[in-house]
Amino acid sequence: MENANMGTTARKTGSTLRWLLLTALVVTALGCSSEKYAPEAAATITDSAAAAAAEAPGSGGGADSAKADLGVLLAYEHRVRVRLSGDQIAARAKAVQDACSGGKFGACAVLGMNQRGGDDPGASLQVRIVPQGVEPLIALAGQGDQIAERGIQAEDLAVAVRDNSMRQDRLRREHARLLEFQERRDLKMADVLTLSQRIAEIESQLQAAEQEAAQQQRRISTQLINFDFATTATQESTSEIGQALKEFGGIVASVIAFLIRAFAVLLPLGLVGGFCLWLLVKFMRARRARRKAAGG
């Protein structure tokens, strides 16, 4: 009876060990699979970000849904050239700047502003605004038919976002492992110092990656517009003629000044050269006179 019980116990123990071994193998396989398919997981993250961008306020609905299906994350940049009379440039540029700063068409930030006056007035303005405010702000700048040129370009940041997400994930895992290892009591002082240095490096890299991710998200969720305000073609031609007439006197004065400087340089050279020529002629005459006297 005891032998039977012992056999039953042995069979149960063997089954338990086999079950534990199988469980360990499954866990190991799952761990390897998660490492193997990390890029696919990052791609899933990228696709989710694209879908979130498509659902953001001011998105283009079906068009943005198509972009999300393509897995692209686009950062848009607009270039707008506005031509109008010179006396309107400053006021128009100020109106666009105030509309952006005041959030008239949504969240907006002025990144740069340059203005020039005189005979060739003009202004340039660079802003970053949410997508739904792009068209109203451009319409305010052009006010209909005053937009002479407009262009748009987009940069796909999907790969950069995916790579940065994978980098952050790797750094966080390494940081967590090092923190766990740092808690061990049997570490030597040199090992503790090396660990602390490596942890600081990882934290610095992780902070840089997070800042890059924030910059990428800002470029995706908002759009950059470069405004260039210039005078009309007719006024520009008139301005060039007036500028040429104004430069006429300066050009004549420059030529006269050049001639005076050239005369000032050549005068002493001419005097020295003339004196040398006079000495040479006098020497030749004296030589001929001596020869005549010797021959006579």
mmCIF file of C-alpha atoms in Angstrom, residues 36-294:
data_model
loop_
_atom_site.group_PDB
_atom_site.id
_atom_site.type_symbol
_atom_site.label_atom_id
_atom_site.label_comp_id
_atom_site.label_asym_id
_atom_site.label_seq_id
_atom_site.Cartn_x
_atom_site.Cartn_y
_atom_site.Cartn_z
ATOM 1 C CA LYS A 36 11.731 40.006 -32.101
ATOM 2 C CA TYR A 37 8.616 41.933 -33.021
ATOM 3 C CA ALA A 38 9.566 45.226 -31.342
ATOM 4 C CA PRO A 39 9.656 47.077 -34.706
ATOM 5 C CA GLU A 40 6.145 45.864 -35.467
ATOM 6 C CA ALA A 41 5.009 47.127 -32.074
ATOM 7 C CA ALA A 42 6.622 50.495 -32.773
ATOM 8 C CA ALA A 43 4.878 50.581 -36.138
ATOM 9 C CA THR A 44 1.599 49.963 -34.340
ATOM 10 C CA ILE A 45 2.399 52.922 -32.081
ATOM 11 C CA THR A 46 3.085 55.053 -35.148
ATOM 12 C CA ASP A 47 -0.190 54.019 -36.755
ATOM 13 C CA SER A 48 -2.029 54.884 -33.535
ATOM 14 C CA ALA A 49 -0.362 58.307 -33.501
ATOM 15 C CA ALA A 50 -1.409 58.859 -37.101
ATOM 16 C CA ALA A 51 -4.969 57.922 -36.242
ATOM 17 C CA ALA A 52 -4.908 60.318 -33.304
ATOM 18 C CA ALA A 53 -3.600 63.088 -35.565
ATOM 19 C CA ALA A 54 -6.401 62.381 -38.003
ATOM 20 C CA GLU A 55 -8.968 62.775 -35.246
ATOM 21 C CA ALA A 56 -7.481 66.036 -33.964
ATOM 22 C CA PRO A 57 -9.568 69.232 -34.183
ATOM 23 C CA GLY A 58 -9.389 70.901 -37.566
ATOM 24 C CA SER A 59 -8.404 67.732 -39.382
ATOM 25 C CA GLY A 60 -9.563 67.096 -42.887
ATOM 26 C CA GLY A 61 -11.878 64.224 -42.102
ATOM 27 C CA GLY A 62 -11.680 61.654 -44.877
ATOM 28 C CA ALA A 63 -8.384 62.982 -46.254
ATOM 29 C CA ASP A 64 -6.669 62.685 -42.875
ATOM 30 C CA SER A 65 -8.187 59.227 -42.417
ATOM 31 C CA ALA A 66 -6.555 58.230 -45.690
ATOM 32 C CA LYS A 67 -3.241 59.604 -44.422
ATOM 33 C CA ALA A 68 -3.613 57.566 -41.264
ATOM 34 C CA ASP A 69 -4.261 54.468 -43.375
ATOM 35 C CA LEU A 70 -1.009 55.181 -45.236
ATOM 36 C CA GLY A 71 0.855 55.454 -41.928
ATOM 37 C CA VAL A 72 2.223 58.940 -42.622
ATOM 38 C CA LEU A 73 2.704 61.767 -40.127
ATOM 39 C CA LEU A 74 3.082 64.986 -42.107
ATOM 40 C CA ALA A 75 4.595 68.291 -40.995
ATOM 41 C CA TYR A 76 3.298 71.064 -43.285
ATOM 42 C CA GLU A 77 5.040 74.317 -44.242
ATOM 43 C CA HIS A 78 3.314 77.068 -46.265
ATOM 44 C CA ARG A 79 4.914 79.906 -48.251
ATOM 45 C CA VAL A 80 2.713 82.901 -49.086
ATOM 46 C CA ARG A 81 3.805 85.974 -51.055
ATOM 47 C CA VAL A 82 1.465 88.970 -50.907
ATOM 48 C CA ARG A 83 1.824 91.993 -53.201
ATOM 49 C CA LEU A 84 0.177 95.294 -52.314
ATOM 50 C CA SER A 85 0.952 98.996 -52.284
ATOM 51 C CA GLY A 86 3.855 100.055 -50.131
ATOM 52 C CA ASP A 87 1.778 102.194 -47.761
ATOM 53 C CA GLN A 88 -0.368 99.136 -46.858
ATOM 54 C CA ILE A 89 2.413 96.654 -46.088
ATOM 55 C CA ALA A 90 3.105 97.663 -42.500
ATOM 56 C CA ALA A 91 -0.591 97.732 -41.551
ATOM 57 C CA ARG A 92 -1.316 94.376 -43.216
ATOM 58 C CA ALA A 93 1.652 92.649 -41.593
ATOM 59 C CA LYS A 94 0.632 94.116 -38.214
ATOM 60 C CA ALA A 95 -2.939 92.868 -38.674
ATOM 61 C CA VAL A 96 -1.747 89.324 -39.382
ATOM 62 C CA GLN A 97 0.638 89.444 -36.438
ATOM 63 C CA ASP A 98 -2.093 90.668 -34.076
ATOM 64 C CA ALA A 99 -4.527 88.015 -35.321
ATOM 65 C CA CYS A 100 -1.956 85.328 -34.588
ATOM 66 C CA SER A 101 -0.885 86.681 -31.203
ATOM 67 C CA GLY A 102 -4.497 87.177 -30.140
ATOM 68 C CA GLY A 103 -5.544 83.654 -31.142
ATOM 69 C CA LYS A 104 -8.221 84.945 -33.508
ATOM 70 C CA PHE A 105 -8.163 81.750 -35.585
ATOM 71 C CA GLY A 106 -6.958 79.347 -32.918
ATOM 72 C CA ALA A 107 -3.707 78.730 -31.059
ATOM 73 C CA CYS A 108 -0.907 80.551 -32.885
ATOM 74 C CA ALA A 109 2.643 81.726 -32.166
ATOM 75 C CA VAL A 110 4.710 84.372 -33.963
ATOM 76 C CA LEU A 111 8.187 82.952 -34.604
ATOM 77 C CA GLY A 112 9.737 85.869 -36.480
ATOM 78 C CA MET A 113 8.959 89.344 -37.837
ATOM 79 C CA ASN A 114 11.024 91.611 -40.130
ATOM 80 C CA GLN A 115 10.007 94.919 -41.684
ATOM 81 C CA ARG A 116 11.756 97.461 -43.910
ATOM 82 C CA GLY A 117 10.714 100.890 -45.145
ATOM 83 C CA GLY A 118 12.091 103.521 -47.484
ATOM 84 C CA ASP A 119 11.817 103.293 -51.249
ATOM 85 C CA ASP A 120 11.534 99.506 -51.204
ATOM 86 C CA PRO A 121 9.138 98.676 -48.339
ATOM 87 C CA GLY A 122 8.428 95.100 -47.372
ATOM 88 C CA ALA A 123 7.857 92.733 -44.459
ATOM 89 C CA SER A 124 8.200 89.062 -43.608
ATOM 90 C CA LEU A 125 6.356 87.106 -40.924
ATOM 91 C CA GLN A 126 6.697 83.514 -39.732
ATOM 92 C CA VAL A 127 3.998 81.897 -37.589
ATOM 93 C CA ARG A 128 3.016 78.441 -36.373
ATOM 94 C CA ILE A 129 -0.716 77.807 -36.105
ATOM 95 C CA VAL A 130 -3.202 74.975 -35.664
ATOM 96 C CA PRO A 131 -4.479 73.469 -38.954
ATOM 97 C CA GLN A 132 -7.963 75.013 -38.800
ATOM 98 C CA GLY A 133 -6.464 78.521 -38.636
ATOM 99 C CA VAL A 134 -4.239 78.245 -41.724
ATOM 100 C CA GLU A 135 -6.751 79.251 -44.389
ATOM 101 C CA PRO A 136 -8.392 82.111 -42.433
ATOM 102 C CA LEU A 137 -5.001 83.614 -41.604
ATOM 103 C CA ILE A 138 -3.823 83.386 -45.223
ATOM 104 C CA ALA A 139 -7.110 84.932 -46.359
ATOM 105 C CA LEU A 140 -6.564 87.811 -43.922
ATOM 106 C CA ALA A 141 -3.057 88.384 -45.285
ATOM 107 C CA GLY A 142 -4.106 88.285 -48.936
ATOM 108 C CA GLN A 143 -7.640 89.651 -48.678
ATOM 109 C CA GLY A 144 -8.707 88.050 -51.932
ATOM 110 C CA ASP A 145 -6.659 88.761 -55.029
ATOM 111 C CA GLN A 146 -3.470 90.101 -53.451
ATOM 112 C CA ILE A 147 -1.777 86.693 -53.059
ATOM 113 C CA ALA A 148 0.852 86.619 -55.825
ATOM 114 C CA GLU A 149 2.395 83.258 -54.976
ATOM 115 C CA ARG A 150 1.634 80.366 -52.657
ATOM 116 C CA GLY A 151 3.321 77.019 -52.061
ATOM 117 C CA ILE A 152 3.152 74.152 -49.614
ATOM 118 C CA GLN A 153 5.464 71.292 -48.762
ATOM 119 C CA ALA A 154 5.201 68.443 -46.275
ATOM 120 C CA GLU A 155 7.752 66.278 -44.496
ATOM 121 C CA ASP A 156 6.796 62.754 -43.447
ATOM 122 C CA LEU A 157 7.913 62.199 -39.843
ATOM 123 C CA ALA A 158 6.461 58.690 -39.450
ATOM 124 C CA VAL A 159 9.856 56.954 -39.529
ATOM 125 C CA ALA A 160 11.440 59.519 -37.209
ATOM 126 C CA VAL A 161 8.568 59.186 -34.719
ATOM 127 C CA ARG A 162 8.784 55.395 -34.809
ATOM 128 C CA ASP A 163 12.561 55.361 -34.329
ATOM 129 C CA ASN A 164 12.366 57.844 -31.477
ATOM 130 C CA SER A 165 9.609 55.807 -29.779
ATOM 131 C CA MET A 166 11.715 52.651 -29.990
ATOM 132 C CA ARG A 167 14.721 54.547 -28.642
ATOM 133 C CA GLN A 168 12.753 55.823 -25.656
ATOM 134 C CA ASP A 169 11.441 52.332 -24.936
ATOM 135 C CA ARG A 170 14.944 50.862 -25.042
ATOM 136 C CA LEU A 171 16.351 53.574 -22.773
ATOM 137 C CA ARG A 172 13.534 53.147 -20.242
ATOM 138 C CA ARG A 173 14.067 49.371 -20.077
ATOM 139 C CA GLU A 174 17.808 49.800 -19.622
ATOM 140 C CA HIS A 175 17.255 52.478 -16.996
ATOM 141 C CA ALA A 176 14.901 50.214 -15.025
ATOM 142 C CA ARG A 177 17.356 47.290 -15.155
ATOM 143 C CA LEU A 178 20.239 49.442 -13.948
ATOM 144 C CA LEU A 179 18.158 50.809 -11.070
ATOM 145 C CA GLU A 180 17.315 47.268 -9.982
ATOM 146 C CA PHE A 181 20.955 46.241 -10.204
ATOM 147 C CA GLN A 182 22.025 49.336 -8.252
ATOM 148 C CA GLU A 183 19.940 48.193 -5.262
ATOM 149 C CA ARG A 184 22.140 45.117 -4.739
ATOM 150 C CA ARG A 185 24.128 45.142 -1.479
ATOM 151 C CA ASP A 186 27.146 43.218 -2.747
ATOM 152 C CA LEU A 187 28.336 45.868 -5.233
ATOM 153 C CA LYS A 188 31.789 47.363 -4.945
ATOM 154 C CA MET A 189 32.318 51.106 -4.826
ATOM 155 C CA ALA A 190 33.793 51.149 -8.353
ATOM 156 C CA ASP A 191 30.728 49.321 -9.685
ATOM 157 C CA VAL A 192 28.416 51.767 -7.922
ATOM 158 C CA LEU A 193 30.212 54.734 -9.495
ATOM 159 C CA THR A 194 30.111 53.134 -12.955
ATOM 160 C CA LEU A 195 26.408 52.390 -12.577
ATOM 161 C CA SER A 196 25.649 55.924 -11.422
ATOM 162 C CA GLN A 197 27.515 57.375 -14.397
ATOM 163 C CA ARG A 198 25.706 55.119 -16.849
ATOM 164 C CA ILE A 199 22.316 55.897 -15.282
ATOM 165 C CA ALA A 200 23.024 59.629 -15.619
ATOM 166 C CA GLU A 201 23.941 59.157 -19.289
ATOM 167 C CA ILE A 202 20.748 57.202 -19.972
ATOM 168 C CA GLU A 203 18.619 59.825 -18.213
ATOM 169 C CA SER A 204 20.237 62.556 -20.337
ATOM 170 C CA GLN A 205 19.617 60.586 -23.539
ATOM 171 C CA LEU A 206 16.038 59.872 -22.489
ATOM 172 C CA GLN A 207 15.398 63.553 -21.805
ATOM 173 C CA ALA A 208 16.766 64.480 -25.250
ATOM 174 C CA ALA A 209 14.577 61.828 -26.882
ATOM 175 C CA GLU A 210 11.500 63.119 -25.053
ATOM 176 C CA GLN A 211 12.247 66.680 -26.164
ATOM 177 C CA GLU A 212 12.638 65.469 -29.750
ATOM 178 C CA ALA A 213 9.308 63.641 -29.494
ATOM 179 C CA ALA A 214 7.635 66.823 -28.228
ATOM 180 C CA GLN A 215 9.128 68.789 -31.129
ATOM 181 C CA GLN A 216 7.922 66.187 -33.621
ATOM 182 C CA GLN A 217 4.430 66.228 -32.145
ATOM 183 C CA ARG A 218 4.380 70.039 -32.321
ATOM 184 C CA ARG A 219 5.349 69.968 -35.999
ATOM 185 C CA ILE A 220 2.656 67.381 -36.744
ATOM 186 C CA SER A 221 -0.172 69.004 -34.798
ATOM 187 C CA THR A 222 0.555 72.557 -36.038
ATOM 188 C CA GLN A 223 1.614 74.090 -39.367
ATOM 189 C CA LEU A 224 4.276 76.641 -40.277
ATOM 190 C CA ILE A 225 3.442 79.655 -42.476
ATOM 191 C CA ASN A 226 6.022 82.034 -43.988
ATOM 192 C CA PHE A 227 4.491 85.328 -45.151
ATOM 193 C CA ASP A 228 6.347 87.683 -47.515
ATOM 194 C CA PHE A 229 4.782 91.112 -48.069
ATOM 195 C CA ALA A 230 6.154 93.043 -51.091
ATOM 196 C CA THR A 231 5.131 95.935 -53.321
ATOM 197 C CA THR A 232 3.320 95.463 -56.635
ATOM 198 C CA ALA A 233 5.298 94.941 -59.840
ATOM 199 C CA THR A 234 4.485 98.472 -61.120
ATOM 200 C CA GLN A 235 5.502 100.116 -57.882
ATOM 201 C CA GLU A 236 8.621 97.974 -57.766
ATOM 202 C CA SER A 237 9.654 99.140 -61.271
ATOM 203 C CA THR A 238 8.985 102.774 -60.371
ATOM 204 C CA SER A 239 10.989 102.328 -57.220
ATOM 205 C CA GLU A 240 13.917 100.926 -59.213
ATOM 206 C CA ILE A 241 13.843 103.927 -61.621
ATOM 207 C CA GLY A 242 13.733 106.356 -58.709
ATOM 208 C CA GLN A 243 16.561 104.511 -57.024
ATOM 209 C CA ALA A 244 18.634 104.703 -60.221
ATOM 210 C CA LEU A 245 18.018 108.454 -60.501
ATOM 211 C CA LYS A 246 19.036 108.918 -56.898
ATOM 212 C CA GLU A 247 22.186 106.921 -57.511
ATOM 213 C CA PHE A 248 23.096 108.994 -60.622
ATOM 214 C CA GLY A 249 24.706 111.809 -58.661
ATOM 215 C CA GLY A 250 26.564 109.373 -56.480
ATOM 216 C CA ILE A 251 27.918 107.494 -59.499
ATOM 217 C CA VAL A 252 29.154 110.740 -61.155
ATOM 218 C CA ALA A 253 30.767 111.841 -57.902
ATOM 219 C CA SER A 254 32.445 108.467 -57.540
ATOM 220 C CA VAL A 255 33.904 108.675 -61.067
ATOM 221 C CA ILE A 256 35.219 112.214 -60.484
ATOM 222 C CA ALA A 257 36.697 111.139 -57.166
ATOM 223 C CA PHE A 258 38.412 108.230 -58.891
ATOM 224 C CA LEU A 259 39.928 110.533 -61.512
ATOM 225 C CA ILE A 260 41.176 112.927 -58.838
ATOM 226 C CA ARG A 261 42.793 110.062 -56.946
ATOM 227 C CA ALA A 262 44.359 108.755 -60.153
ATOM 228 C CA PHE A 263 45.734 112.240 -60.966
ATOM 229 C CA ALA A 264 47.093 112.530 -57.445
ATOM 230 C CA VAL A 265 48.907 109.233 -57.872
ATOM 231 C CA LEU A 266 50.221 109.941 -61.402
ATOM 232 C CA LEU A 267 51.381 113.542 -60.773
ATOM 233 C CA PRO A 268 54.438 112.747 -58.632
ATOM 234 C CA LEU A 269 55.308 109.859 -60.912
ATOM 235 C CA GLY A 270 55.149 112.202 -63.927
ATOM 236 C CA LEU A 271 57.350 114.784 -62.215
ATOM 237 C CA VAL A 272 59.959 112.210 -61.289
ATOM 238 C CA GLY A 273 59.826 110.672 -64.770
ATOM 239 C CA GLY A 274 60.132 114.100 -66.458
ATOM 240 C CA PHE A 275 63.142 115.019 -64.328
ATOM 241 C CA CYS A 276 64.830 111.732 -65.158
ATOM 242 C CA LEU A 277 64.146 112.273 -68.881
ATOM 243 C CA TRP A 278 65.609 115.816 -68.679
ATOM 244 C CA LEU A 279 68.771 114.463 -67.051
ATOM 245 C CA LEU A 280 69.088 111.779 -69.729
ATOM 246 C CA VAL A 281 68.744 114.301 -72.565
ATOM 247 C CA LYS A 282 71.284 116.620 -70.971
ATOM 248 C CA PHE A 283 73.734 113.757 -70.506
ATOM 249 C CA MET A 284 73.388 112.677 -74.140
ATOM 250 C CA ARG A 285 74.002 116.232 -75.389
ATOM 251 C CA ALA A 286 77.077 116.611 -73.232
ATOM 252 C CA ARG A 287 78.395 113.284 -74.518
ATOM 253 C CA ARG A 288 77.912 114.299 -78.141
ATOM 254 C CA ALA A 289 79.649 117.609 -77.451
ATOM 255 C CA ARG A 290 82.693 115.849 -75.971
ATOM 256 C CA ARG A 291 82.917 113.554 -78.985
ATOM 257 C CA LYS A 292 82.851 116.516 -81.391
ATOM 258 C CA ALA A 293 85.541 118.281 -79.425
ATOM 259 C CA ALA A 294 87.744 115.168 -79.400
#
